[in-house]
Coordinates of C-alpha atoms in Angstrom, one line a residue:
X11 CA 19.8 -6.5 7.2
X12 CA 18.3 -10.0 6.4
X13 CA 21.6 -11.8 5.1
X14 CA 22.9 -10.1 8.5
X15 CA 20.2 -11.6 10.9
X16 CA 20.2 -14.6 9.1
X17 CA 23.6 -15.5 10.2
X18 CA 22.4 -15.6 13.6
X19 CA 19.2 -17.4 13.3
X20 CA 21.1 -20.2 12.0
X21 CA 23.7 -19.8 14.8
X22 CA 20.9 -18.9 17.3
X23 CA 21.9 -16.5 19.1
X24 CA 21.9 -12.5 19.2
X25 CA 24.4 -10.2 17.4
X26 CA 26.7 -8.5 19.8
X27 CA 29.1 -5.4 19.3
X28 CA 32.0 -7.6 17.5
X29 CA 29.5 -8.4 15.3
X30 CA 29.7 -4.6 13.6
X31 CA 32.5 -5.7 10.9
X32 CA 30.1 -8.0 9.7
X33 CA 27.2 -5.9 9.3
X34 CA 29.6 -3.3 7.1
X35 CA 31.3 -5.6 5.6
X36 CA 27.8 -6.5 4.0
X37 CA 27.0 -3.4 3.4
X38 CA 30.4 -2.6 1.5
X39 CA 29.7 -5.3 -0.5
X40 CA 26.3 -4.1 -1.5
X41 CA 27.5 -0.7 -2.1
X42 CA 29.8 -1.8 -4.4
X43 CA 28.2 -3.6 -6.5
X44 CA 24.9 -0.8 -6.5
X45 CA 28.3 1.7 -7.4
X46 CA 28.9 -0.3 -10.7
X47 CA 25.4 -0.7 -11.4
X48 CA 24.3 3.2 -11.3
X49 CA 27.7 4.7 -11.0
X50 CA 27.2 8.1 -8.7
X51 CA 27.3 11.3 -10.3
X52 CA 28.9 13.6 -7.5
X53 CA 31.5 11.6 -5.6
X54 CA 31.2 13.8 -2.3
X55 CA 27.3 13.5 -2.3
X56 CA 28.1 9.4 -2.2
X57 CA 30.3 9.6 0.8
X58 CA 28.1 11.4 2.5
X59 CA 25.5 9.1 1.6
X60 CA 27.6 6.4 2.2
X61 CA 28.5 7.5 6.0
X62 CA 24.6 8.2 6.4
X63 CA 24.1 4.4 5.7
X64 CA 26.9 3.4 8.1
X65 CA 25.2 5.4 10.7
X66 CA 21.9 3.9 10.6
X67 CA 23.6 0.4 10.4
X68 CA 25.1 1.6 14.2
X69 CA 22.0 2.2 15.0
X70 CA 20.2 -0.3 13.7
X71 CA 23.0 -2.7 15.7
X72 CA 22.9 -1.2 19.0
X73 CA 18.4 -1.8 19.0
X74 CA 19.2 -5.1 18.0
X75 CA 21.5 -6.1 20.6
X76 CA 19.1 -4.7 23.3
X77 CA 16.2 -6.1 22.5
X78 CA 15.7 -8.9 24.3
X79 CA 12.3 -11.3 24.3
X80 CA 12.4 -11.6 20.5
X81 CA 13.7 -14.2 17.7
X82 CA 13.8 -13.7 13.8
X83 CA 12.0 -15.9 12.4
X84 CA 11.7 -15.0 8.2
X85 CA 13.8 -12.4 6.9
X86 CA 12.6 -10.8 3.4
X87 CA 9.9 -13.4 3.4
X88 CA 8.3 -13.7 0.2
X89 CA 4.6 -14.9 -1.2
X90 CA 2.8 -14.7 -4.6
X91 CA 6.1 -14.6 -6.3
X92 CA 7.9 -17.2 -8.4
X93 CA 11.7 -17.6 -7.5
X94 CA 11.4 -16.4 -3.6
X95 CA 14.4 -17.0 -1.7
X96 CA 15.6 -20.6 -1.0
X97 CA 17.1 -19.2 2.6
X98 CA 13.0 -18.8 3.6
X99 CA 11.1 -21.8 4.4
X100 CA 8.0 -19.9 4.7
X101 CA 8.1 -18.2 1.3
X102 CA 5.4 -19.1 -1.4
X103 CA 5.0 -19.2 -4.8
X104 CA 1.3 -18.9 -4.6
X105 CA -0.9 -15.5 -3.7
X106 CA -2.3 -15.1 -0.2
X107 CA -6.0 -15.3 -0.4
X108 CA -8.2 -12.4 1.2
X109 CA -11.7 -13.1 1.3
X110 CA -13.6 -9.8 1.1
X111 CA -16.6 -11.1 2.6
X112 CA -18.8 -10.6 -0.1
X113 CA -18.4 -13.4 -2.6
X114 CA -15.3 -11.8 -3.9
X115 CA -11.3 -12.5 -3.1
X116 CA -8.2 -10.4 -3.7
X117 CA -5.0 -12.4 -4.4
X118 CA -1.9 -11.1 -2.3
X119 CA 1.8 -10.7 -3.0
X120 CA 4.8 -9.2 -1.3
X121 CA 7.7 -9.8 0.6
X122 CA 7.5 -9.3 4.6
X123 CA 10.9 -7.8 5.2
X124 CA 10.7 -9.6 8.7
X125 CA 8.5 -11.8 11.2
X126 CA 9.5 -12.3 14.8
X127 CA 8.8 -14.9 17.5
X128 CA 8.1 -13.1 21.3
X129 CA 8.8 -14.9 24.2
X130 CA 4.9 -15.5 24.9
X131 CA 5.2 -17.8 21.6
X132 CA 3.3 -14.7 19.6
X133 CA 4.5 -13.5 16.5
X134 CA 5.0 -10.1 15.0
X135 CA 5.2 -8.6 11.6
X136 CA 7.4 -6.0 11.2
X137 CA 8.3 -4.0 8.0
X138 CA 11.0 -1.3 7.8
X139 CA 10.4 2.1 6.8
X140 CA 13.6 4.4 5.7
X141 CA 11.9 7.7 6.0
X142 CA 11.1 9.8 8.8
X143 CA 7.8 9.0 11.0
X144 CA 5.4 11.9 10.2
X145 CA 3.4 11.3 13.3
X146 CA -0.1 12.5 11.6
X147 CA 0.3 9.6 8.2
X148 CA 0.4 6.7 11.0
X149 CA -1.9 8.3 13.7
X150 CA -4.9 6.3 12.2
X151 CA -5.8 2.4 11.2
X152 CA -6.4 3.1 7.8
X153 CA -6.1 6.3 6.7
X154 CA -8.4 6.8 4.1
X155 CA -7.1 3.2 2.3
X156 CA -3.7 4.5 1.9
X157 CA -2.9 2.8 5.2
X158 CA -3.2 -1.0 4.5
X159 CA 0.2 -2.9 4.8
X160 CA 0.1 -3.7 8.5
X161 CA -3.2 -5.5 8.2
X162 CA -2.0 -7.1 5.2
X163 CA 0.6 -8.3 5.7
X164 CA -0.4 -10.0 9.1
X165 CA -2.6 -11.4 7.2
X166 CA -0.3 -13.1 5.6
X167 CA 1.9 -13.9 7.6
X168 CA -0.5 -15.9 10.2
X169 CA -1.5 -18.0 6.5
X170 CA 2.3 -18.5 6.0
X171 CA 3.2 -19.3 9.7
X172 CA 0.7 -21.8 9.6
X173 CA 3.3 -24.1 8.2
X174 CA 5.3 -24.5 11.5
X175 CA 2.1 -23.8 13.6
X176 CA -1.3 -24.8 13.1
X177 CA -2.9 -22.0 14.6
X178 CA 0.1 -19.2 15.2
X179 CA -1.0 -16.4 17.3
X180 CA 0.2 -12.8 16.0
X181 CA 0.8 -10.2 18.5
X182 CA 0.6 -7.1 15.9
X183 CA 2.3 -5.4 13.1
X184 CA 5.1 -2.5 13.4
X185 CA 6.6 -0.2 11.3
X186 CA 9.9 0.2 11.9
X187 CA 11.7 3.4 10.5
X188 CA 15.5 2.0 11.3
X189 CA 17.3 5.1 10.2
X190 CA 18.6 7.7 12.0
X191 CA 16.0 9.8 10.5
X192 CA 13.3 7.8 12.0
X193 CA 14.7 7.9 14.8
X194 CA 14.2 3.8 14.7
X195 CA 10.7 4.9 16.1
X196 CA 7.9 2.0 15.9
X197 CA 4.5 2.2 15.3
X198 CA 2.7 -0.9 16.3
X199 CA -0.9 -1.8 14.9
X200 CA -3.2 -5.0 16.7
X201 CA -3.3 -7.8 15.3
X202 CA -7.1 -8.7 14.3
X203 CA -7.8 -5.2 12.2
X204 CA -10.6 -6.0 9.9
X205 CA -9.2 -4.6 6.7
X206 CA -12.6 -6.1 4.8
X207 CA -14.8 -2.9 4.2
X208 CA -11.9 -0.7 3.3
X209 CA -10.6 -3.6 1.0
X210 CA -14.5 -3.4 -0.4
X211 CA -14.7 0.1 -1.0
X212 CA -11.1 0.3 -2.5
X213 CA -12.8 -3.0 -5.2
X214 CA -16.2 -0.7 -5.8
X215 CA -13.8 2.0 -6.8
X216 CA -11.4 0.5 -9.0
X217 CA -14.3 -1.7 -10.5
X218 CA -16.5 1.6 -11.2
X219 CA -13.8 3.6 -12.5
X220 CA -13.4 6.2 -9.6
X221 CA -9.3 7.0 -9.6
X222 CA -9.1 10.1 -7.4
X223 CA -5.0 10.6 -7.7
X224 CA -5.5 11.9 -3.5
X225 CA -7.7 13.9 -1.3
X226 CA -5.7 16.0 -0.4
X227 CA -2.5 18.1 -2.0
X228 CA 0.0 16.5 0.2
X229 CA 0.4 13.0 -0.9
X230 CA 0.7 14.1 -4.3
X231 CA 3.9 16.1 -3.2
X232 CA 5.6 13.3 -2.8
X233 CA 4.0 11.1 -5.1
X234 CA 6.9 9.8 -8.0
X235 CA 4.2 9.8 -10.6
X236 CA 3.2 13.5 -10.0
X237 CA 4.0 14.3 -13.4
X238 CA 1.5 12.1 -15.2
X239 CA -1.2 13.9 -13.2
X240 CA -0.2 17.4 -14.0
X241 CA -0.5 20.1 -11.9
X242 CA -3.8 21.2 -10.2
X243 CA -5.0 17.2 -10.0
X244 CA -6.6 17.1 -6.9
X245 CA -8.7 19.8 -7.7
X246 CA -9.7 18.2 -11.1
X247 CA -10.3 15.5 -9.3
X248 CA -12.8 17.1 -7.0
X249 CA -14.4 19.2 -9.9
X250 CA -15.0 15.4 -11.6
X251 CA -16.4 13.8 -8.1
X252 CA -19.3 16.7 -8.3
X253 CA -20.1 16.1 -12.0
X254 CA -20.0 12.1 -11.4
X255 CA -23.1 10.0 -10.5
X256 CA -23.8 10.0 -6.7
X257 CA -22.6 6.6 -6.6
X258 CA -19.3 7.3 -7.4
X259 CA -19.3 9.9 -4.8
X260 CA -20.7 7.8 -2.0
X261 CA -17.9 5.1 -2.9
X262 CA -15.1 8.2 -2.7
X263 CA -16.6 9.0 0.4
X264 CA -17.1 5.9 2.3
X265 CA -13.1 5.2 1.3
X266 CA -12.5 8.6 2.8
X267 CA -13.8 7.6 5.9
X268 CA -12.0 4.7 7.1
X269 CA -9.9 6.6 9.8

C-alpha cells in the first residue's frame, strides 16, 4: 500500500479506478517473491488466500478514491531505526523521546504505516490493522496499557512533522482495519491523550518485576507466546499478585485502571 500511494504523492494526485492494475501488479510481485521465500504448503489454501488479498486491495481502492479532503504525506514512516527508507524524508535514525514527567524518559521506535495532511492543514496518524474490529478491545483510551499505539505514535509523529512545520497541528490517530474483515472500519482517537501515567505505571511494573502475562483469559487466547506461559497462567498470575507485597499489587492495579 505505501509503494502504491507513493506513486501518487510524487505525481500529486489521487488514484482512480485505472489505477487497479497497478495496485495488483504490486501485489503479484510481493506474492511472488513471499511464495519463494516460505513456499505454501496447500496450493488451494494459497489461492484462496491469494483472492482474499485481491479483495481487500478492491476495497482498499474504492475508500481511497472517495476520500476526498486528505493527502499522504509519509508512507511506512520510520524512527529509532538505522537504514529507514530513503523514499521518507521524515524518517529518523534516532529514538523519539517521551518524557514521563517524572525525571525519567522512554526512547521510541517504530514505523507509522501512514500520516496524512487534511484540508484544514491538520495532520493524522493512521496505522492499519488486518484483523477484524472487536468493538469492545478499542472501546476505551487505554485499555489497561495494552492500548498505547495511537498516543504513541502521534507522539511521534508531531516530533517528526516538525521538520516541514514548526509547530504541526495533529487532528488524531485512526486505526484503520483495511480488509474486508474489518470492514475498513476506523477507529479514531484525539489528538492530545496524555499517555504519561499509564506510561509511569507500565515503568513501576517492569522496573519492580510485576509481569502479569494478562488480566484476563482472553488476550492470552490469542497471544503467539501462549505456550511459554503454560496453561492456567492468568490464574498463577493472580494467585502470585495476592502473595506479592502490596506494592506490587497497587502498581497491577493502578495499570488496570487506565480505561
Amino acid at each position: 500500500l505505501a509503494e502504491f500511494l507513493r506513486q501518487f504523492r510524487g505525481e500529486q494526485r489521487r488514484p482512480t479506478a485505472v489505477d487497479r492494475d497497478l495496485l495488483h501488479a504490486l501485489a503479484n510481485k510481493r506474492i511472488e517473491h513471499l511464495r519463494e521465500q516460505m513456499p505454501p504448503l496447500s496450493e488451494s489454501v494459497f489461492q484462496h488466500e491469494v483472492r482474499q488479498l485481491r479483495r481487500d486491495l478492491d476495497l482498499f481502492l474504492s475508500r481511497e478514491i472517495t476520500a476526498r479532503g486528505r493527502t499522504p504525506v509519509a508512507l511506512e514512516v520510520t524512527f529509532g531505526m538505522e537504514g529507514g527508507d530513503a523514499a521518507e524524508p521524515l524518517a529518523s535514525a534516532e529514538p523519539i523521546p517521551f518524557d514521563l514527567g517524572d525525571g525519567r524518559q522512554l526512547l521510541l521506535r517504530g514505523r507509522i504505516d501512514r500520516i496524512d495532511r487534511l484540508e484544514d492543514g491538520s495532520y493524522e496518524v493512521i496505522d492499519y490493522k488486518t484483523g477484524s474490529f472487536y468493538r469492545p478491545q478499542y472501546a476505551g483510551i487505554f485499555a489497561g496499557g495494552t492500548l498505547l499505539q495511537h498516543a504513541l505514535y502521534c507522539h511521534a509523529a508531531r516530533r517528526l512533522l516538525t521538520r516541514v512545520e514548526p509547530r504541526p497541528r495533529m487532528a488524531g490517530s485512526t486505526y484503520y482495519f483495511v480488509t474486508e474483515r474489518g470492514g475498513a472500519r476506523r477507529r479514531r482517537f484525539e489528538p492530545d491523550l496524555d499517555a504519561g501515567a499509564v506510561l509511569r505505571d507500565l515503568a513501576d511494573a517492569v522496573s519492580g518485576g510485576a509481569f502479569p502475562p494478562a488480566h484476563a483469559d482472553r488476550p492470552c487466547g490469542i497471544c503467539g507466546y501462549g505456550r511459554a506461559c503454560g496453561d492456567g497462567a492468568v490464574e498463577r498470575a493472580k494467585r502470585k499478585f495476592e502473595n506479592e507485597a502490596e506494592w506490587h499489587l497497587a502498581v497491577y492495579r493502578r495499570l488496570a485502571a487506565h480505561a
